[in-house]
CSV table of C-alpha atoms in Angstrom, one decimal:
chain,number,residue,atom,x,y,z
B,1320,MET,CA,-75.0,-14.8,-19.9
B,1321,GLN,CA,-72.8,-17.5,-21.4
B,1322,ASN,CA,-71.9,-20.7,-19.7
B,1323,ILE,CA,-70.7,-19.7,-16.3
B,1324,ASP,CA,-67.7,-21.3,-14.6
B,1325,LEU,CA,-69.2,-22.7,-11.4
B,1326,ASN,CA,-65.9,-21.7,-9.6
B,1327,LEU,CA,-66.9,-18.1,-10.1
B,1328,LEU,CA,-70.1,-18.7,-8.1
B,1329,LEU,CA,-68.1,-20.2,-5.3
B,1330,ALA,CA,-65.8,-17.2,-5.3
B,1331,LEU,CA,-68.8,-14.8,-5.3
B,1332,ASP,CA,-70.3,-16.7,-2.3
B,1333,VAL,CA,-67.1,-16.3,-0.4
B,1334,LEU,CA,-66.6,-12.7,-1.4
B,1335,LEU,CA,-70.2,-11.9,-0.2
B,1336,ALA,CA,-69.5,-13.7,3.1
B,1337,GLU,CA,-66.0,-12.2,3.7
B,1338,ARG,CA,-66.7,-8.7,2.2
B,1339,SER,CA,-62.9,-8.5,1.4
B,1340,VAL,CA,-60.8,-9.7,-1.5
B,1341,THR,CA,-58.0,-10.4,0.8
B,1342,ARG,CA,-60.0,-12.5,3.3
B,1343,ALA,CA,-61.8,-14.3,0.5
B,1344,ALA,CA,-58.5,-15.2,-1.1
B,1345,GLN,CA,-57.2,-16.5,2.2
B,1346,ARG,CA,-60.3,-18.6,2.8
B,1347,LEU,CA,-60.1,-20.2,-0.7
B,1348,GLY,CA,-56.3,-20.6,-0.5
B,1349,LEU,CA,-55.7,-18.2,-3.4
B,1350,SER,CA,-53.4,-15.2,-3.9
B,1351,VAL,CA,-55.0,-11.8,-3.6
B,1352,SER,CA,-54.2,-11.1,-7.3
B,1353,THR,CA,-55.9,-14.3,-8.3
B,1354,MET,CA,-59.0,-13.4,-6.3
B,1355,SER,CA,-59.0,-9.9,-7.8
B,1356,ARG,CA,-58.8,-11.4,-11.3
B,1357,THR,CA,-61.7,-13.7,-10.4
B,1358,LEU,CA,-63.8,-10.7,-9.3
B,1359,THR,CA,-63.0,-9.1,-12.6
B,1360,ARG,CA,-64.1,-12.2,-14.5
B,1361,LEU,CA,-67.4,-12.2,-12.4
B,1362,ARG,CA,-68.0,-8.6,-13.4
B,1363,ASN,CA,-67.3,-9.3,-17.0
B,1364,THR,CA,-69.4,-12.4,-17.1
B,1365,THR,CA,-72.4,-10.7,-15.5
B,1366,GLY,CA,-72.0,-7.2,-17.0
B,1367,ASP,CA,-72.4,-5.8,-13.5
B,1368,PRO,CA,-70.0,-4.4,-10.9
B,1369,LEU,CA,-71.6,-6.8,-8.3
B,1370,LEU,CA,-69.5,-5.5,-5.4
B,1371,LEU,CA,-68.2,-2.0,-4.7
B,1372,GLN,CA,-65.5,-0.7,-2.2
B,1373,ALA,CA,-67.1,1.0,0.8
B,1374,GLY,CA,-64.3,1.9,3.1
B,1375,ARG,CA,-62.4,-1.2,3.8
B,1376,GLU,CA,-65.2,-3.6,2.8
B,1377,LEU,CA,-66.9,-4.7,-0.3
B,1378,VAL,CA,-70.7,-4.1,-0.5
B,1379,LEU,CA,-73.2,-5.7,-2.9
B,1380,THR,CA,-74.6,-3.3,-5.5
B,1381,LEU,CA,-78.3,-2.9,-5.6
């Protein structure tokens, strides 16, 4: 993994806590589209999907 933007780790922490892109965006004061792009950046940086949609919530991949 290359040098990771520490803001991505903060976003991941909030995504894991909120289990929703919308709620995570609200908590961080971002738009939903910005939060969605951040999740895409996280996935690209790690090479892992990290979170998957399960109903209305996001769940951590194993």
